[in-house]
Coordinates of C-alpha atoms in Angstrom, one line a residue:
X1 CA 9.5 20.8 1.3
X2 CA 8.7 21.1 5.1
X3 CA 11.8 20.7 7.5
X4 CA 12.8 17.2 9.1
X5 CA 11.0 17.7 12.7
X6 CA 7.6 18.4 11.0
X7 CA 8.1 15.5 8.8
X8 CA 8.4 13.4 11.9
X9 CA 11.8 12.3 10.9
X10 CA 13.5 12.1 14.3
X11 CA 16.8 13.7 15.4
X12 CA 18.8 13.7 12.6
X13 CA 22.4 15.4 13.0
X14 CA 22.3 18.6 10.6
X15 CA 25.8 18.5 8.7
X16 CA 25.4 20.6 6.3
X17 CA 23.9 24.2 5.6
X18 CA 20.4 23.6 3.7
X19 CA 20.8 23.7 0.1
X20 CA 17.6 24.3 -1.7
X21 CA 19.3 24.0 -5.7
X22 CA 21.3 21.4 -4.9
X23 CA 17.5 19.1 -3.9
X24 CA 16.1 21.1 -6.7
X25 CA 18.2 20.2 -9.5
X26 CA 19.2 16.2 -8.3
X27 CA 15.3 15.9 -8.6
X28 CA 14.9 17.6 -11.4
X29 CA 17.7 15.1 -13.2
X30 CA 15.7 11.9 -11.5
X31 CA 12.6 13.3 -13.3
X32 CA 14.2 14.2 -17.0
X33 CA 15.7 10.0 -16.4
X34 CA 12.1 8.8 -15.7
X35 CA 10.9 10.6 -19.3
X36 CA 14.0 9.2 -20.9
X37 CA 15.3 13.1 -21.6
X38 CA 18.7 12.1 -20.5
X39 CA 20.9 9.3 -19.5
X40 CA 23.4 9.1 -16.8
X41 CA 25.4 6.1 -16.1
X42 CA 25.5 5.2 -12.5
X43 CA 28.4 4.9 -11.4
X44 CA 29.3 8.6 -12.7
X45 CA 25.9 9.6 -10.7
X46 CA 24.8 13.3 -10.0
X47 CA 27.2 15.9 -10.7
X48 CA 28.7 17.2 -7.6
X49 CA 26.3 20.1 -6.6
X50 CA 23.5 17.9 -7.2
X51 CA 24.6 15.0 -5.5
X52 CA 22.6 14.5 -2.2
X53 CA 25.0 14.4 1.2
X54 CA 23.3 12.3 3.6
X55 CA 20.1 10.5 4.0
X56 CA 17.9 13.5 4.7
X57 CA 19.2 15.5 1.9
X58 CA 18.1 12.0 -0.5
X59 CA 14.6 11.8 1.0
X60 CA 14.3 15.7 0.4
X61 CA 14.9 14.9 -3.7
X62 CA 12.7 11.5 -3.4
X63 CA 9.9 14.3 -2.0
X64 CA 10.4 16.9 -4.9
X65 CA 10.5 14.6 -7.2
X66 CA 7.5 13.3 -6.3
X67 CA 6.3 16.7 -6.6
X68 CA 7.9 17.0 -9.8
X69 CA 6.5 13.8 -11.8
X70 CA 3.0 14.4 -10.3
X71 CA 2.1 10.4 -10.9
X72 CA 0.1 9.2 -8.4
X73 CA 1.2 7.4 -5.1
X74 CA 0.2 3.8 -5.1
X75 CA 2.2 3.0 -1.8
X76 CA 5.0 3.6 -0.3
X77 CA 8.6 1.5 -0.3
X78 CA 10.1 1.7 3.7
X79 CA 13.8 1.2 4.1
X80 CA 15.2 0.9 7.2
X81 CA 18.7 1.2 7.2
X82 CA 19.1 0.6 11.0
X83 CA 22.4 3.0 11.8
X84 CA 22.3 5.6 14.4
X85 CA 20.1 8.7 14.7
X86 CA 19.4 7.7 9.9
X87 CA 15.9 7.9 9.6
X88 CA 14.6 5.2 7.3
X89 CA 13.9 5.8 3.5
X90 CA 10.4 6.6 2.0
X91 CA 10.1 6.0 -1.1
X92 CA 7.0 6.2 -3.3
X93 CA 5.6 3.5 -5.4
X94 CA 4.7 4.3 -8.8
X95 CA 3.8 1.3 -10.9
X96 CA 1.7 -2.0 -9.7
X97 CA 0.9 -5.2 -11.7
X98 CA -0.4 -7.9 -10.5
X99 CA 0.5 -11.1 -11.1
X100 CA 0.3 -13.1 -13.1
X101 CA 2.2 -10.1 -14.4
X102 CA 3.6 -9.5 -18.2
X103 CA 6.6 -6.8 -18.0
X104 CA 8.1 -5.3 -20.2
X105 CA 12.2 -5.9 -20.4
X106 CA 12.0 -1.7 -20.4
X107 CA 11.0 -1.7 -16.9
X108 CA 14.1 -3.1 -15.5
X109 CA 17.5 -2.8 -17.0
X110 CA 18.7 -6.3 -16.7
X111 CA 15.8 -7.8 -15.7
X112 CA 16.4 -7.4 -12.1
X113 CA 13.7 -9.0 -9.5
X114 CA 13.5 -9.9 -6.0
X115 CA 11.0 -11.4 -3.6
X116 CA 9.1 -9.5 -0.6
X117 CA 6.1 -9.5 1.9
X118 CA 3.9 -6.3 1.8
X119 CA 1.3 -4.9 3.3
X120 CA -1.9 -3.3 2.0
X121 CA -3.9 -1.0 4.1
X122 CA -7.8 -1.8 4.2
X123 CA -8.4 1.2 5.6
X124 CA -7.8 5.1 5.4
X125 CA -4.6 6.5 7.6
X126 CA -5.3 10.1 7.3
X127 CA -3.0 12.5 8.4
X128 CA -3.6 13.5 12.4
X129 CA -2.4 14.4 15.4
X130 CA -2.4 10.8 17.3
X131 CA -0.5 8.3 17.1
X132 CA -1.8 5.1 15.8
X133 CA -2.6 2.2 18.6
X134 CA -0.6 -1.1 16.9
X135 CA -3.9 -3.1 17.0
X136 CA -5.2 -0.2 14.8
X137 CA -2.2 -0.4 12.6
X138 CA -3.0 -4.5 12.7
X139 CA -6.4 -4.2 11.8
X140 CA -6.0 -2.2 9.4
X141 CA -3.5 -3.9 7.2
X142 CA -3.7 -7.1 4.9
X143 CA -0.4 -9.0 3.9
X144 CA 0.2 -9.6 0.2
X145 CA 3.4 -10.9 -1.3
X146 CA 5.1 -9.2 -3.9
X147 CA 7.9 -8.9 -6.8
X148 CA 10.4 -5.9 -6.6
X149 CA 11.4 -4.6 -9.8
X150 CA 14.5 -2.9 -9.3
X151 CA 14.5 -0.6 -11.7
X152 CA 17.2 2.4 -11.1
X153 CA 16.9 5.5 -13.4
X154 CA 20.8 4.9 -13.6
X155 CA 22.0 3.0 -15.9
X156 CA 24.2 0.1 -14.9
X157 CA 26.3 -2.3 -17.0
X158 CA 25.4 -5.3 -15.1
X159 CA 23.7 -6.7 -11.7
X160 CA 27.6 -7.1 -10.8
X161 CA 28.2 -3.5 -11.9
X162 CA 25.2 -2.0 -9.3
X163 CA 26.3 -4.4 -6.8
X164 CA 30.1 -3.9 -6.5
X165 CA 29.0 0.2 -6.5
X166 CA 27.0 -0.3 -4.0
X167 CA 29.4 -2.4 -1.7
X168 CA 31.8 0.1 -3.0
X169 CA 30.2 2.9 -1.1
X170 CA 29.4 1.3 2.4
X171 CA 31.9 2.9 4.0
X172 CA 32.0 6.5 2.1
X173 CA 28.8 6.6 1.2
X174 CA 27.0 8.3 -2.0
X175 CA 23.0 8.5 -1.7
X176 CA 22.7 9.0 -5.7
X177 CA 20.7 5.8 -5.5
X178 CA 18.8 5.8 -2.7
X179 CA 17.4 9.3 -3.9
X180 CA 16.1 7.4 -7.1
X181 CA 13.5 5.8 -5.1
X182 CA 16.1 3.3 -4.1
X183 CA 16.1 2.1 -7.4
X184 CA 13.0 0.7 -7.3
X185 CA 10.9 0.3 -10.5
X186 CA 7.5 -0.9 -8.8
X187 CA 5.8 -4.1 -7.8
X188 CA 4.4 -7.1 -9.0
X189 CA 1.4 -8.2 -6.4
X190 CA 0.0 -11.5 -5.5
X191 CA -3.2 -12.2 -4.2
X192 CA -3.2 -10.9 -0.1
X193 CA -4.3 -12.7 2.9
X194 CA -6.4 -10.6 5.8
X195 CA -6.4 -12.9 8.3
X196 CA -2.7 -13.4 8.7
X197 CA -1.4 -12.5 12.3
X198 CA -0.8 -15.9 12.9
X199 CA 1.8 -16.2 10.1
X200 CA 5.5 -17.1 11.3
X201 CA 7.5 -14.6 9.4
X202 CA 10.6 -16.4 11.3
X203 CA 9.9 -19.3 9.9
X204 CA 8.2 -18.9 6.1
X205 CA 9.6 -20.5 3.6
X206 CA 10.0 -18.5 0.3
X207 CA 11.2 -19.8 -3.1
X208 CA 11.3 -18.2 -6.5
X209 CA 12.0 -20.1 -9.3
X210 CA 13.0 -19.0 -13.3
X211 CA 11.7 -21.9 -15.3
X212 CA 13.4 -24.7 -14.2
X213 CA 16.1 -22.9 -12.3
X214 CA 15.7 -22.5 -8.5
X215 CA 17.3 -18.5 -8.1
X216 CA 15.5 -18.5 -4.1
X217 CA 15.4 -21.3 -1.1
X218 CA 14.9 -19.2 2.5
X219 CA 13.4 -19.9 5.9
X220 CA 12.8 -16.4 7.6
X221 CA 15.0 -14.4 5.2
X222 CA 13.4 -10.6 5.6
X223 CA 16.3 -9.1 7.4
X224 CA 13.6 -7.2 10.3
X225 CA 12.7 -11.6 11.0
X226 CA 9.0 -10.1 10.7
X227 CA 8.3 -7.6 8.0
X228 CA 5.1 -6.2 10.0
X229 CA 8.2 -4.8 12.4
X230 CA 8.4 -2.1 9.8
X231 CA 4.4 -0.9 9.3
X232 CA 4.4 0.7 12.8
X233 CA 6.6 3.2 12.3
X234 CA 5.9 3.5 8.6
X235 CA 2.6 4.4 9.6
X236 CA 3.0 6.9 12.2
X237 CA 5.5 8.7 10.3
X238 CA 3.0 9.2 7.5
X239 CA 0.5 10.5 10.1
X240 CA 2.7 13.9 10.1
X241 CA 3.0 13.5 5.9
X242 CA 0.1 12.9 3.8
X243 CA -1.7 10.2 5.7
X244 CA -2.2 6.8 3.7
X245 CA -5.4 5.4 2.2
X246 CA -7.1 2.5 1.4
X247 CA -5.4 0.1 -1.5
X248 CA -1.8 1.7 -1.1
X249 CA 0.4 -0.8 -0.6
X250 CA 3.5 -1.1 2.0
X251 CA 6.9 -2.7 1.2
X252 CA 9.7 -3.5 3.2
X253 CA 13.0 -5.7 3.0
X254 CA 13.3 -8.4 0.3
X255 CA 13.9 -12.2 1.3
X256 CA 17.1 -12.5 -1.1
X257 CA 18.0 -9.0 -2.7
X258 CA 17.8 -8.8 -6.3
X259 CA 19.0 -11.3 -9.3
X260 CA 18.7 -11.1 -13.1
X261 CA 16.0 -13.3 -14.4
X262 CA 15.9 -14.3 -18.2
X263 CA 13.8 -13.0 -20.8
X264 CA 10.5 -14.9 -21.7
X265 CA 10.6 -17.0 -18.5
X266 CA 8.6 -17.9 -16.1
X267 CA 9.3 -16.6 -12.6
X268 CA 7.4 -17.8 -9.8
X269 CA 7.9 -16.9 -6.1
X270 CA 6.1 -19.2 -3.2
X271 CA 5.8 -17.8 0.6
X272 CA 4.3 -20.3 2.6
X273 CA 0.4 -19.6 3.7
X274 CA 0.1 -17.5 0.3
X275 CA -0.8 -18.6 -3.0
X276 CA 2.7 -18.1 -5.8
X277 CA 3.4 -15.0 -7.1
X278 CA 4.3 -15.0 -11.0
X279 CA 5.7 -12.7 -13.3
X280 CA 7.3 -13.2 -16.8
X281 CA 9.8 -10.1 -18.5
X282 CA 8.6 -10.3 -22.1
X283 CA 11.4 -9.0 -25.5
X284 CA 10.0 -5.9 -26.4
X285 CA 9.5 -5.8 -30.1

């Protein structure tokens, strides 16, 4: 683990003294979860000296493990969580589909699912010392739409359980989560569009459907207004990590945060200017 400035992670306010076991062993709990070694129930979370105590200290675990499960990166999730001098989330993506996708009910604890606009690069990104020009970052970017599988390693009781944790810890925070690649579980991917600069973000419509049971209806929902707001920074900040490469994909903010679909149904998400998106959870047997 390199330290925050070479990372390009901006001034973040040092709180606590560096704590090399306490990363160590919260990643190595995320990874023995992902390999279904161990369970641990989410609102119980880390133990205390593995819990991670800011924002930093969770993207240092998301890095390790990374290094730890050794799958490789198909993208990268980009959270911004817009407070003072908290540098936004990056968390890697694991598991694609595209759609029409067949999942698993394995993949996501309650069947937890929420619509987004990405971005896939078209070109390489490599790692350098220059920033990269915004028609660069343009050019070199297509726009596809896409499921979120939330899928925490935690386990949770209910949507209502994770959500009334989470609003639970707003104002004391606990980054147990957002270490577990912020609970995502991958993406679902629909077909992308390259020539779409021209899109009004502020004013798409997106819908997502579950059989006959309309879950989505929002004009300009992504919390940014434009999810491309996102890719400049995104990009530059991986100029000082790894670089990015051709066919990872980007992800932002959802359009509705995440509900609880039914099993063996239909769920189909329409952005306007983008052909629908579908996915179906099937019982495992």
């Amino acid at each position: 683990m390199s330290d925050t400035a070479s990372q390009g992670r901006g001034p973040l306010p040092q709180l606590f003294a560096h704590e090399p076991e306490r990363i160590r062993k919260a990643a190595e709990l995320i990874v023995k979860m992902r390999h279904k070694e161990i369970e641990i129930d989410g609102e119980t979370g880390f133990p205390p000296d593995a819990s991670p105590r800011n924002i930093d200290e969770a993207q240092q675990v998301a890095d390790l493990v990374r290094d730890l499960f050794a799958r490789p990166i198909l993208g990268y999730k980009y959270y911004i969580q817009a407070r003072i001098q908290q540098a936004p989330m990056l968390s890697p993506i694991y598991d694609i589909w595209d759609s029409p996708a067949v999942l698993s009910e394995e993949i996501s604890q309650h069947r937890w699912i929420e619509p987004e606009m990405a971005f896939r690069c078209v070109r390489d990104f490599p790692a350098r010392e220059k920033q990269y020009s915004y028609q660069e970052i343009v050019e070199g970017l297509e726009a596809v739409p896409v499921f979120e599988i939330i899928g925490p390693r935690f386990r949770f009781d209910s949507q209502a359980h994770m959500r009334g944790l989470v609003n639970k810890y707003r104002d004391n925070p606990r980054f147990d989560g957002i270490a577990d690649n912020h609970a995502s579980g991958g993406y679902v991917v629909g077909e992308a569009v390259r020539d779409w600069q021209d899109v009004d973000f502020l004013k798409m419509r997106v819908t997502m459907d579950a059989g006959e049971t309309r879950m989505v209806d929002t004009i300009g929902g992504n919390p940014l207004v434009d999810p491309f707001i996102s890719m400049f920074p995104l990009i530059n900040v991986m100029r000082s990590r790894q670089g990015l490469f051709v066919g990872q994909l980007l992800a932002t903010h959802s359009y509705s945060g995440f509900m609880s679909v039914p099993l063996d149904v239909k769920v189909v998400a329409d952005f306007t200017g983008f052909k629908p998106l579908e996915a179906i959870f099937m019982a495992t047997t």
